[in-house]
Amino acid sequence: MSDLPFGFGPSDRDPERRNEPGSDAGNDPFGFGALFGGGAGAGTPEELLGKMPLFAELQKLMNWSGGPVNWDLARQGAISSLAAGSQPTSDAERTAVAEALRLADLWLDQVTDLPSGVDRTLAWSRVEWLEQTLPAWGRLIDPLAERVVGAMTSALPAEAAAMAGPLAGIMGRMGGLMFGAQIGQALGRLAGEVLTSTEIGLPLAPDGAGVLVPQNVAEFAAGVDRPAEEVRLFLALREAASLRLFAHVPWLRQQLHDAVHAYARGIHVDRDAIERGITEAMGSMGGIDPSNPESIQALLGSGVLEPEETPEQQMALRRLETLLALVEGWVDAVVAAAAADRLPGHSALAETMRRRRASGGPAEQTFATLVGLELRPRRLRDAATVWGAMGQRHGTAERDRLWSHPDLLPTSDDLDEPLDFVARQGADDELRSLSADDAADRQDDDTED
């Protein structure tokens, strides 16, 4: 690291050189002359500030043009929050994770017809989990943040529209900074708690990667009073089951993303209400100065630009919550079938996981901070009842057949009466069988005629 802070040039402390002809060192002991236009190396103020490490970093943050979320800031903030607490994974931990995932796949082969979705096993540290899942978070969050920023700028009243040029640019950059800072904090907390790559209900790791975070798994095991090996195997079962679903139900990942993006597309604002709110906010803040970032930040944080949830968004949110519940419920059902007679603590661990998901966490806070979107499978118990009853009454093949097309899955209304949905599946099978028999009889009659 340089001993010259902030890029300032060294002063010339040689008294004999101070008085040399043409030397300005005596009048410029800290080398500020170039900054204010003196000397042959002078440039524009932006160029000079860009050469100073502190200002160069600030300039990078404010000039972010990679999208609606400043992901550089998000990454830096998340990693800095993890730096002191993240531990690298050991060879022993990697071996234990690989063995648990392989055994989990063997058990799952006996309770589902869906083949394995794991082609490699990984044990990630908290920082590795963060780094490796950032691309997936970007694809998921950017459309939401873009709509929020667009809604805020489009709702500016006539007074602010006169300053639209500079104000829109400042609001876009400030929005990117704010989203980046908030998401960085949330992802940092999430990386300190998450146990696998699929725990939030969406696949975040590269395709085919089965992932556990040993440091977080150890802390989780310490709080449930079960042997660490049993907890690790239980979590490996959940990870391997989730990956089977996402690997062999090709439309599922896209359906989840479409539900999130449908929510984003529904974001709009009531311009009249926003204008009234901004007018009141400007009065209380003494006006808005586009050259003052604190003034813009106060406006963004005042709540007057927050969009209201629309009926279209409520429908998208309902669809998303139902899909998440169906995924989680299926995982619960197949893990229960695979582990009930093998893991003594399965019931207690399963209930702990249900409470953990139902209470929400940093992943939910990330979306709630942005647009109020909650990633919570509220119908989890009802969905688990559907999958468990389907397996008991109709067999695993019929249970898993429902994933062959999105129209076959239970709807939110079906989850109100899950056993009725299961009973109808049997009736539908009988009707299909009778229809096939009738068609065969008619064909025989036509042949005899």
Coordinates of C-alpha atoms in Angstrom, one line a residue:
M1 CA 0.0 0.0 0.0
S2 CA 1.3 3.4 -0.8
D3 CA 2.4 5.7 2.0
L4 CA 0.8 8.6 0.1
P5 CA -2.8 8.8 1.1
F6 CA -5.6 9.7 -1.4
G7 CA -3.0 10.1 -4.3
F8 CA -1.6 13.4 -3.1
G9 CA 1.9 14.1 -4.4
P10 CA 4.8 14.3 -1.9
S11 CA 6.0 17.7 -0.8
D12 CA 9.6 18.6 -1.7
R13 CA 11.2 18.9 1.7
D14 CA 14.8 19.6 0.4
P15 CA 15.4 23.2 1.5
E16 CA 18.0 23.7 -1.3
R17 CA 15.5 22.6 -4.0
R18 CA 12.7 24.8 -2.6
N19 CA 14.4 27.9 -4.0
E20 CA 15.5 26.5 -7.4
P21 CA 14.2 28.6 -10.3
G22 CA 10.9 27.4 -11.6
S23 CA 10.2 25.3 -8.6
D24 CA 6.8 25.9 -6.9
A25 CA 7.4 23.4 -4.1
G26 CA 7.8 26.1 -1.5
N27 CA 4.3 27.5 -2.3
D28 CA 2.7 24.1 -2.9
P29 CA 4.1 21.7 -0.1
F30 CA 1.3 19.1 -0.7
G31 CA 1.2 19.0 -4.5
F32 CA -2.2 20.6 -4.8
G33 CA -1.1 22.8 -7.7
A34 CA -2.0 20.2 -10.4
L35 CA -5.4 19.7 -8.8
F36 CA -6.3 23.3 -9.3
G37 CA -5.0 23.7 -12.8
G38 CA -1.3 24.3 -12.3
G39 CA 1.5 22.3 -13.9
A40 CA 2.0 20.4 -17.1
G41 CA 0.2 17.3 -15.8
A42 CA -3.1 19.2 -15.2
G43 CA -6.3 17.7 -16.4
T44 CA -10.0 18.0 -15.9
P45 CA -11.2 17.9 -12.3
E46 CA -12.9 14.5 -13.1
E47 CA -9.6 13.1 -14.4
L48 CA -7.6 14.3 -11.4
L49 CA -10.2 13.0 -8.9
G50 CA -10.2 9.7 -10.7
K51 CA -6.5 9.3 -10.0
M52 CA -7.1 9.6 -6.2
P53 CA -8.0 6.1 -4.7
L54 CA -10.7 7.4 -2.5
F55 CA -12.4 9.6 -5.0
A56 CA -11.8 7.0 -7.8
E57 CA -13.8 4.5 -5.8
L58 CA -16.6 6.9 -5.2
Q59 CA -16.6 7.8 -8.9
K60 CA -16.9 4.1 -9.8
L61 CA -19.9 3.7 -7.5
M62 CA -21.7 6.8 -8.8
N63 CA -20.9 6.0 -12.5
W64 CA -22.3 2.5 -12.3
S65 CA -24.0 1.7 -15.6
G66 CA -24.4 -2.1 -15.4
G67 CA -28.1 -2.1 -14.5
P68 CA -30.6 -1.0 -11.9
V69 CA -28.7 -2.6 -9.0
N70 CA -25.1 -1.7 -8.3
W71 CA -23.9 -5.3 -7.9
D72 CA -20.3 -4.2 -7.3
L73 CA -21.4 -2.4 -4.2
A74 CA -23.7 -5.3 -3.2
R75 CA -20.8 -7.8 -3.5
Q76 CA -18.4 -5.6 -1.6
G77 CA -20.9 -5.0 1.2
A78 CA -21.8 -8.6 1.5
I79 CA -18.2 -9.9 1.5
S80 CA -17.1 -7.2 4.0
S81 CA -19.9 -8.3 6.4
L82 CA -18.7 -11.9 6.0
A83 CA -14.9 -11.4 6.1
A84 CA -14.5 -11.9 9.9
G85 CA -16.9 -14.8 10.2
S86 CA -16.4 -17.0 7.1
Q87 CA -14.2 -20.0 7.4
P88 CA -12.7 -22.0 4.5
T89 CA -13.9 -25.5 4.0
S90 CA -11.6 -28.4 4.9
D91 CA -10.8 -31.6 3.0
A92 CA -12.7 -33.5 5.7
E93 CA -15.8 -31.3 5.2
R94 CA -15.7 -31.8 1.5
T95 CA -15.5 -35.5 1.9
A96 CA -18.3 -35.6 4.4
V97 CA -20.6 -33.5 2.1
A98 CA -19.8 -35.7 -0.9
E99 CA -20.6 -38.9 1.0
A100 CA -23.8 -37.5 2.4
L101 CA -25.1 -36.4 -1.1
R102 CA -24.2 -39.8 -2.6
L103 CA -26.0 -41.7 0.1
A104 CA -29.0 -39.3 -0.2
D105 CA -29.3 -40.1 -3.9
L106 CA -29.3 -43.8 -3.2
W107 CA -32.2 -43.4 -0.7
L108 CA -34.1 -41.2 -3.1
D109 CA -33.9 -43.7 -5.9
Q110 CA -36.2 -45.9 -3.9
V111 CA -39.0 -43.3 -3.4
T112 CA -39.2 -41.3 -6.7
D113 CA -39.0 -42.1 -10.4
L114 CA -37.2 -38.8 -11.1
P115 CA -33.5 -39.6 -11.6
S116 CA -30.6 -37.9 -9.8
G117 CA -30.0 -34.2 -10.6
V118 CA -26.5 -34.2 -8.9
D119 CA -23.5 -34.5 -11.1
R120 CA -20.9 -33.0 -8.7
T121 CA -20.8 -32.3 -5.0
L122 CA -19.5 -29.1 -3.5
A123 CA -18.8 -27.8 0.0
W124 CA -18.8 -24.0 -0.1
S125 CA -17.7 -21.5 2.5
R126 CA -20.0 -18.5 3.1
V127 CA -18.0 -16.3 0.8
E128 CA -18.0 -19.0 -1.9
W129 CA -21.8 -19.4 -1.6
L130 CA -22.1 -15.6 -2.1
E131 CA -19.8 -15.4 -5.1
Q132 CA -21.2 -18.4 -6.9
T133 CA -24.9 -17.4 -6.5
L134 CA -24.6 -13.7 -7.4
P135 CA -25.4 -14.4 -11.2
A136 CA -28.7 -16.1 -10.2
W137 CA -29.6 -13.2 -7.9
G138 CA -28.9 -10.7 -10.7
R139 CA -31.2 -12.5 -13.1
L140 CA -33.9 -12.6 -10.4
I141 CA -33.7 -9.1 -8.9
D142 CA -32.7 -6.8 -11.8
P143 CA -36.2 -6.9 -13.4
L144 CA -37.8 -6.0 -10.0
A145 CA -35.4 -3.1 -9.3
E146 CA -35.6 -1.8 -12.9
R147 CA -39.4 -1.5 -12.6
V148 CA -39.2 0.2 -9.2
V149 CA -36.7 2.8 -10.5
G150 CA -38.8 3.3 -13.6
A151 CA -41.9 3.8 -11.6
M152 CA -40.2 6.3 -9.3
T153 CA -38.8 8.4 -12.2
S154 CA -42.0 8.3 -14.2
A155 CA -44.0 9.6 -11.2
L156 CA -42.1 12.8 -10.8
P157 CA -44.4 15.8 -10.6
A158 CA -44.3 18.8 -12.9
E159 CA -42.0 20.7 -10.6
A160 CA -39.4 17.9 -10.7
A161 CA -40.0 17.2 -14.4
A162 CA -38.3 20.6 -15.2
M163 CA -35.2 19.1 -13.7
A164 CA -35.7 15.7 -15.4
G165 CA -32.3 15.6 -17.0
P166 CA -30.0 15.8 -14.0
L167 CA -32.6 14.5 -11.6
A168 CA -33.4 11.4 -13.5
G169 CA -29.7 10.5 -13.8
I170 CA -29.1 11.2 -10.1
M171 CA -32.2 9.1 -9.1
G172 CA -31.0 6.2 -11.3
R173 CA -27.6 6.2 -9.7
M174 CA -28.9 6.7 -6.2
G175 CA -31.4 3.9 -6.8
G176 CA -28.6 1.6 -7.9
L177 CA -26.6 2.5 -4.9
M178 CA -29.5 2.1 -2.5
F179 CA -30.5 -1.3 -4.0
G180 CA -26.9 -2.4 -4.0
A181 CA -26.4 -1.5 -0.4
Q182 CA -29.6 -3.1 0.8
I183 CA -29.1 -6.3 -1.2
G184 CA -25.5 -6.6 -0.1
Q185 CA -26.6 -6.4 3.5
A186 CA -29.4 -9.0 3.0
L187 CA -27.1 -11.4 1.0
G188 CA -24.4 -11.1 3.6
R189 CA -26.9 -12.2 6.3
L190 CA -28.3 -14.9 4.1
A191 CA -24.8 -16.3 3.4
G192 CA -24.3 -16.5 7.1
E193 CA -27.4 -18.7 7.6
V194 CA -28.1 -20.6 4.4
L195 CA -27.5 -24.4 4.5
T196 CA -27.8 -25.5 0.8
S197 CA -28.1 -24.1 -2.7
T198 CA -31.9 -24.6 -2.9
E199 CA -33.0 -23.7 0.6
I200 CA -34.9 -20.6 -0.5
G201 CA -37.0 -22.6 -3.0
L202 CA -35.2 -21.3 -6.1
P203 CA -32.0 -23.0 -7.6
L204 CA -29.1 -20.7 -7.1
A205 CA -26.0 -22.9 -7.9
P206 CA -24.9 -23.9 -11.4
D207 CA -26.8 -26.8 -12.9
G208 CA -26.0 -30.2 -11.5
A209 CA -24.2 -28.9 -8.4
G210 CA -25.2 -30.3 -5.1
V211 CA -24.1 -27.8 -2.4
L212 CA -23.9 -27.7 1.4
V213 CA -22.3 -24.9 3.5
P214 CA -20.5 -26.9 6.2
Q215 CA -20.0 -24.0 8.6
N216 CA -23.7 -23.1 8.6
V217 CA -24.7 -26.8 8.8
A218 CA -22.5 -27.2 11.9
E219 CA -24.1 -24.2 13.6
F220 CA -27.6 -25.4 12.6
A221 CA -26.8 -28.9 14.0
A222 CA -25.7 -27.4 17.3
G223 CA -29.1 -25.9 17.8
V224 CA -31.3 -28.9 17.1
D225 CA -29.7 -31.5 19.5
R226 CA -29.2 -34.1 16.9
P227 CA -25.9 -35.8 15.8
A228 CA -24.0 -33.7 13.2
E229 CA -23.9 -36.7 10.7
E230 CA -27.7 -37.1 10.9
V231 CA -28.3 -33.4 10.3
R232 CA -25.9 -33.4 7.3
L233 CA -27.6 -36.4 5.7
F234 CA -31.1 -34.9 6.3
L235 CA -30.0 -31.6 4.5
A236 CA -28.3 -33.6 1.8
L237 CA -31.6 -35.4 1.2
R238 CA -33.4 -32.1 0.8
E239 CA -30.8 -30.7 -1.6
A240 CA -30.7 -33.8 -3.7
A241 CA -34.5 -34.0 -3.9
S242 CA -34.8 -30.4 -4.9
L243 CA -32.2 -30.8 -7.7
R244 CA -34.0 -33.9 -9.0
L245 CA -37.1 -31.7 -9.4
F246 CA -35.4 -28.8 -11.1
A247 CA -33.3 -31.0 -13.3
H248 CA -36.1 -33.1 -14.7
V249 CA -39.1 -30.7 -14.7
P250 CA -37.7 -28.4 -17.4
W251 CA -40.5 -25.7 -17.1
L252 CA -40.3 -25.3 -13.3
R253 CA -37.4 -22.9 -13.1
Q254 CA -38.8 -20.7 -15.8
Q255 CA -42.3 -20.7 -14.2
L256 CA -40.9 -19.5 -10.9
H257 CA -38.9 -16.7 -12.6
D258 CA -41.9 -15.8 -14.7
A259 CA -44.0 -15.4 -11.6
V260 CA -41.4 -13.1 -10.1
H261 CA -41.1 -11.1 -13.3
A262 CA -44.9 -10.9 -13.7
Y263 CA -45.0 -9.3 -10.2
A264 CA -42.4 -6.8 -11.5
R265 CA -44.4 -6.0 -14.6
G266 CA -47.3 -5.1 -12.5
I267 CA -45.5 -2.3 -10.7
H268 CA -46.9 1.1 -11.4
V269 CA -47.7 4.2 -9.4
D270 CA -50.7 6.4 -8.9
R271 CA -49.2 9.6 -10.3
D272 CA -51.7 12.0 -8.6
A273 CA -51.1 10.4 -5.2
I274 CA -47.3 10.5 -5.7
E275 CA -47.5 14.1 -6.8
R276 CA -49.4 15.0 -3.6
G277 CA -46.9 13.0 -1.5
I278 CA -43.9 14.6 -3.1
T279 CA -45.3 18.1 -2.8
E280 CA -45.8 17.5 0.9
A281 CA -42.4 15.9 1.3
M282 CA -40.7 18.8 -0.6
G283 CA -42.5 21.2 1.8
S284 CA -41.3 19.4 4.8
M285 CA -37.7 19.0 3.4
G286 CA -37.5 22.6 2.2
G287 CA -37.5 21.6 -1.5
I288 CA -35.3 19.2 -3.6
D289 CA -31.8 20.2 -4.7
P290 CA -30.7 17.9 -7.5
S291 CA -27.1 18.8 -6.8
N292 CA -27.4 17.6 -3.2
P293 CA -27.4 13.7 -2.9
E294 CA -28.8 13.9 0.6
S295 CA -31.8 15.7 -0.7
I296 CA -32.4 13.0 -3.3
Q297 CA -31.8 10.2 -0.8
A298 CA -34.3 11.8 1.6
L299 CA -36.9 11.9 -1.2
L300 CA -36.3 8.2 -2.1
G301 CA -36.4 7.2 1.5
S302 CA -39.5 9.2 2.4
G303 CA -41.9 6.5 1.2
V304 CA -43.8 8.7 -1.2
L305 CA -42.4 7.0 -4.3
E306 CA -43.3 3.4 -3.1
P307 CA -45.6 1.7 -5.6
E308 CA -48.9 0.2 -4.5
E309 CA -49.6 -3.5 -5.1
T310 CA -52.0 -4.1 -7.9
P311 CA -54.5 -6.9 -8.5
E312 CA -52.2 -8.3 -11.3
Q313 CA -49.4 -8.4 -8.8
Q314 CA -51.5 -10.1 -6.2
M315 CA -52.3 -12.8 -8.8
A316 CA -48.6 -13.2 -9.6
L317 CA -47.7 -13.4 -5.9
R318 CA -50.4 -16.0 -5.3
R319 CA -49.0 -18.1 -8.2
L320 CA -45.5 -17.8 -6.9
E321 CA -46.4 -18.7 -3.3
T322 CA -48.3 -21.8 -4.6
L323 CA -45.4 -22.9 -6.7
L324 CA -42.9 -22.5 -3.9
A325 CA -45.2 -24.4 -1.6
L326 CA -45.6 -27.3 -4.1
V327 CA -41.8 -27.5 -4.5
E328 CA -41.2 -27.5 -0.8
G329 CA -44.1 -29.9 -0.1
W330 CA -42.9 -32.4 -2.7
V331 CA -39.4 -32.2 -1.1
D332 CA -40.9 -32.8 2.3
A333 CA -42.9 -35.8 1.1
V334 CA -40.1 -37.6 -0.7
V335 CA -37.5 -36.9 2.0
A336 CA -40.0 -38.3 4.6
A337 CA -40.5 -41.4 2.5
A338 CA -36.7 -41.9 2.2
A339 CA -35.7 -41.0 5.8
A340 CA -38.6 -41.9 8.1
D341 CA -37.4 -45.4 8.8
R342 CA -33.7 -44.5 8.6
L343 CA -33.1 -41.3 10.4
P344 CA -34.4 -41.4 14.0
G345 CA -34.6 -37.6 14.2
H346 CA -36.3 -37.0 10.9
S347 CA -39.7 -35.7 12.3
A348 CA -38.0 -33.2 14.6
L349 CA -35.7 -32.0 11.8
A350 CA -38.5 -31.7 9.3
E351 CA -40.6 -29.6 11.7
T352 CA -37.6 -27.4 12.4
M353 CA -37.1 -26.8 8.7
R354 CA -40.8 -25.9 8.3
R355 CA -40.7 -23.4 11.1
R356 CA -37.5 -22.0 9.6
R357 CA -39.1 -21.4 6.2
A358 CA -42.4 -20.2 7.5
S359 CA -40.8 -17.5 9.7
G360 CA -39.0 -15.9 6.7
G361 CA -35.4 -14.8 6.6
P362 CA -32.9 -12.6 4.8
A363 CA -33.9 -13.9 1.3
E364 CA -37.4 -12.7 2.0
Q365 CA -36.1 -9.5 3.4
T366 CA -34.2 -8.9 0.2
F367 CA -37.3 -8.9 -1.9
A368 CA -39.5 -7.2 0.7
T369 CA -37.1 -4.4 0.8
L370 CA -37.3 -3.9 -2.9
V371 CA -41.0 -4.3 -3.7
G372 CA -42.7 -6.0 -0.9
L373 CA -42.4 -9.4 -2.5
E374 CA -42.4 -12.2 0.0
L375 CA -40.7 -15.5 -0.9
R376 CA -42.7 -17.6 1.6
P377 CA -44.5 -20.9 0.9
R378 CA -47.6 -20.1 3.0
R379 CA -49.4 -23.2 1.9
L380 CA -46.5 -25.6 2.7
R381 CA -48.4 -28.0 5.0
D382 CA -51.3 -28.2 2.5
A383 CA -48.9 -28.9 -0.3
A384 CA -47.1 -31.6 1.7
T385 CA -50.5 -33.2 2.4
V386 CA -51.3 -33.4 -1.3
W387 CA -48.0 -35.0 -2.2
G388 CA -48.0 -37.4 0.8
A389 CA -51.6 -38.5 0.1
M390 CA -50.9 -38.9 -3.7
G391 CA -48.1 -41.2 -3.0
Q392 CA -50.0 -43.3 -0.5
R393 CA -53.2 -43.6 -2.6
H394 CA -52.0 -43.6 -6.2
G395 CA -48.3 -44.5 -5.9
T396 CA -45.1 -42.5 -6.6
A397 CA -45.4 -42.7 -10.4
E398 CA -48.8 -41.0 -10.4
R399 CA -47.6 -38.5 -7.8
D400 CA -44.6 -37.4 -9.8
R401 CA -46.7 -37.5 -13.1
L402 CA -48.3 -34.3 -11.9
W403 CA -45.0 -32.5 -12.6
S404 CA -45.2 -33.4 -16.3
H405 CA -47.2 -30.3 -17.1
P406 CA -48.0 -27.1 -15.1
D407 CA -51.8 -27.5 -15.7
L408 CA -51.8 -30.8 -13.8
L409 CA -50.5 -29.2 -10.6
P410 CA -52.8 -28.3 -7.7
T411 CA -53.9 -24.7 -7.8
S412 CA -54.2 -22.4 -4.8
D413 CA -57.9 -23.3 -4.6
D414 CA -57.0 -27.0 -4.6
L415 CA -54.8 -26.5 -1.6
D416 CA -57.8 -25.3 0.3
E417 CA -59.1 -28.9 0.2
P418 CA -56.0 -31.0 -0.5
L419 CA -57.6 -34.4 0.1
D420 CA -60.5 -33.6 -2.3
F421 CA -57.9 -32.9 -5.0
V422 CA -56.2 -36.3 -4.4
A423 CA -59.6 -38.0 -4.5
R424 CA -60.4 -36.3 -7.9
Q425 CA -57.2 -37.7 -9.3
G426 CA -58.5 -41.2 -8.7
A427 CA -61.8 -40.3 -10.3
D428 CA -60.1 -38.8 -13.3
D429 CA -58.0 -42.0 -13.7
E430 CA -61.2 -44.1 -13.6
L431 CA -62.9 -41.8 -16.2
R432 CA -59.9 -42.1 -18.5
S433 CA -59.9 -45.9 -18.1
L434 CA -63.7 -46.1 -18.8
S435 CA -63.2 -43.8 -21.9
A436 CA -60.4 -46.0 -23.2
D437 CA -62.6 -49.1 -22.6
D438 CA -65.5 -47.5 -24.4
A439 CA -63.3 -46.5 -27.3
A440 CA -62.0 -50.1 -27.6
D441 CA -65.5 -51.5 -27.5
R442 CA -66.7 -49.1 -30.3
Q443 CA -63.7 -50.1 -32.4
D444 CA -64.5 -53.8 -31.9
D445 CA -68.2 -53.2 -32.9
D446 CA -67.1 -51.3 -36.0
T447 CA -64.8 -54.2 -36.9
E448 CA -67.6 -56.8 -36.6
D449 CA -70.0 -54.6 -38.7

